PDB file of C-alpha atoms in Angstrom:
ATOM      1  CA  UNK I   1     126.429  85.876  53.938  1.00  0.00           C
ATOM      2  CA  UNK I   2     129.432  85.540  56.213  1.00  0.00           C
ATOM      3  CA  UNK I   3     131.483  82.820  57.772  1.00  0.00           C
ATOM      4  CA  UNK I   4     131.343  82.221  61.611  1.00  0.00           C
ATOM      5  CA  UNK I   5     133.107  79.807  63.817  1.00  0.00           C
ATOM      6  CA  UNK I   6     131.021  78.061  66.463  1.00  0.00           C
ATOM      7  CA  UNK I   7     132.303  78.395  70.110  1.00  0.00           C
ATOM      8  CA  UNK I   8     129.753  75.778  71.223  1.00  0.00           C
ATOM      9  CA  UNK I   9     127.870  72.849  69.774  1.00  0.00           C
ATOM     10  CA  UNK I  10     124.718  74.406  68.103  1.00  0.00           C
ATOM     11  CA  UNK I  11     121.540  73.055  66.593  1.00  0.00           C
ATOM     12  CA  UNK I  12     120.182  75.937  64.400  1.00  0.00           C
ATOM     13  CA  UNK I  13     116.580  75.042  63.769  1.00  0.00           C
ATOM     14  CA  UNK I  14     115.799  77.834  61.262  1.00  0.00           C
ATOM     15  CA  UNK I  15     118.336  76.743  58.655  1.00  0.00           C
ATOM     16  CA  UNK I  16     118.031  73.142  59.991  1.00  0.00           C
ATOM     17  CA  UNK I  17     121.855  72.582  60.557  1.00  0.00           C
ATOM     18  CA  UNK I  18     124.006  71.283  63.356  1.00  0.00           C
ATOM     19  CA  UNK I  19     127.297  73.090  64.060  1.00  0.00           C
ATOM     20  CA  UNK I  20     129.908  71.356  66.189  1.00  0.00           C
ATOM     21  CA  UNK I  21     132.292  73.464  68.301  1.00  0.00           C
ATOM     22  CA  UNK I  22     135.106  74.825  66.164  1.00  0.00           C
ATOM     23  CA  UNK I  23     133.317  74.361  62.816  1.00  0.00           C
ATOM     24  CA  UNK I  24     132.750  77.266  60.488  1.00  0.00           C
ATOM     25  CA  UNK I  25     129.232  77.800  59.125  1.00  0.00           C
ATOM     26  CA  UNK I  26     127.858  80.453  56.524  1.00  0.00           C
ATOM     27  CA  UNK I  27     125.046  82.565  57.844  1.00  0.00           C
ATOM     28  CA  UNK I  28     123.383  85.911  57.421  1.00  0.00           C
ATOM     29  CA  UNK I  29     125.006  88.464  59.842  1.00  0.00           C
ATOM     30  CA  UNK I  30     121.613  89.467  61.215  1.00  0.00           C
ATOM     31  CA  UNK I  31     120.830  85.726  62.032  1.00  0.00           C
ATOM     32  CA  UNK I  32     124.138  85.145  63.595  1.00  0.00           C
ATOM     33  CA  UNK I  33     123.753  88.323  65.740  1.00  0.00           C
ATOM     34  CA  UNK I  34     120.287  87.082  66.897  1.00  0.00           C
ATOM     35  CA  UNK I  35     121.625  83.725  67.848  1.00  0.00           C
ATOM     36  CA  UNK I  36     124.456  85.306  69.845  1.00  0.00           C
ATOM     37  CA  UNK I  37     121.880  87.557  71.646  1.00  0.00           C
ATOM     38  CA  UNK I  38     119.408  84.642  72.379  1.00  0.00           C
ATOM     39  CA  UNK I  39     122.140  82.452  73.825  1.00  0.00           C
ATOM     40  CA  UNK I  40     124.125  85.017  75.753  1.00  0.00           C
ATOM     41  CA  UNK I  41     122.629  84.000  78.987  1.00  0.00           C
ATOM     42  CA  UNK I  42     122.657  80.282  78.173  1.00  0.00           C
ATOM     43  CA  UNK I  43     126.516  80.358  77.630  1.00  0.00           C
ATOM     44  CA  UNK I  44     127.944  83.038  79.968  1.00  0.00           C
ATOM     45  CA  UNK I  45     131.486  81.607  79.604  1.00  0.00           C
ATOM     46  CA  UNK I  46     131.816  82.867  76.006  1.00  0.00           C
ATOM     47  CA  UNK I  47     131.303  86.306  74.631  1.00  0.00           C
ATOM     48  CA  UNK I  48     129.640  84.960  71.648  1.00  0.00           C
ATOM     49  CA  UNK I  49     128.613  81.474  70.447  1.00  0.00           C
ATOM     50  CA  UNK I  50     129.330  82.465  66.790  1.00  0.00           C
ATOM     51  CA  UNK I  51     132.393  84.647  66.053  1.00  0.00           C
ATOM     52  CA  UNK I  52     132.962  86.118  62.686  1.00  0.00           C
ATOM     53  CA  UNK I  53     135.871  84.599  60.769  1.00  0.00           C
ATOM     54  CA  UNK I  54     138.241  87.002  59.033  1.00  0.00           C
ATOM     55  CA  UNK I  55     138.864  85.643  55.487  1.00  0.00           C
ATOM     56  CA  UNK I  56     142.382  86.140  54.211  1.00  0.00           C
ATOM     57  CA  UNK I  57     142.855  85.930  50.501  1.00  0.00           C
ATOM     58  CA  UNK I  58     145.732  83.914  49.229  1.00  0.00           C
ATOM     59  CA  UNK I  59     148.441  85.592  47.234  1.00  0.00           C
ATOM     60  CA  UNK I  60     147.567  85.538  43.467  1.00  0.00           C
ATOM     61  CA  UNK I  61     149.672  83.583  41.270  1.00  0.00           C
ATOM     62  CA  UNK I  62     150.009  86.315  38.753  1.00  0.00           C
ATOM     63  CA  UNK I  63     152.532  88.164  41.032  1.00  0.00           C
ATOM     64  CA  UNK I  64     154.553  84.942  41.258  1.00  0.00           C
ATOM     65  CA  UNK I  65     154.574  84.657  37.422  1.00  0.00           C
ATOM     66  CA  UNK I  66     155.619  88.275  37.095  1.00  0.00           C
ATOM     67  CA  UNK I  67     158.443  87.665  39.505  1.00  0.00           C
ATOM     68  CA  UNK I  68     159.632  84.688  37.518  1.00  0.00           C
ATOM     69  CA  UNK I  69     159.460  86.461  34.245  1.00  0.00           C
ATOM     70  CA  UNK I  70     161.595  89.539  35.662  1.00  0.00           C
ATOM     71  CA  UNK I  71     164.047  87.029  36.929  1.00  0.00           C
ATOM     72  CA  UNK I  72     164.422  85.360  33.526  1.00  0.00           C
ATOM     73  CA  UNK I  73     164.824  88.840  31.960  1.00  0.00           C
ATOM     74  CA  UNK I  74     167.816  89.674  34.188  1.00  0.00           C
ATOM     75  CA  UNK I  75     169.734  86.571  33.132  1.00  0.00           C
TER      76      UNK I  75
END
């Protein structure tokens, strides 16, 4: 499963969910591609009604703790 951002208000009948424009929804990539293909002619003003969201991982705290420990060691 992957996260997709909706560029239009969508009522997805198969999973039975409503997604408002700008919201993020978790879907199977194959299903999201099918929705985009099915709605391509309905919404010609957007490239895709569902865009894959790039997930960024937050910096781990262990690096911060290691930095603090090394600062203490130099004092």
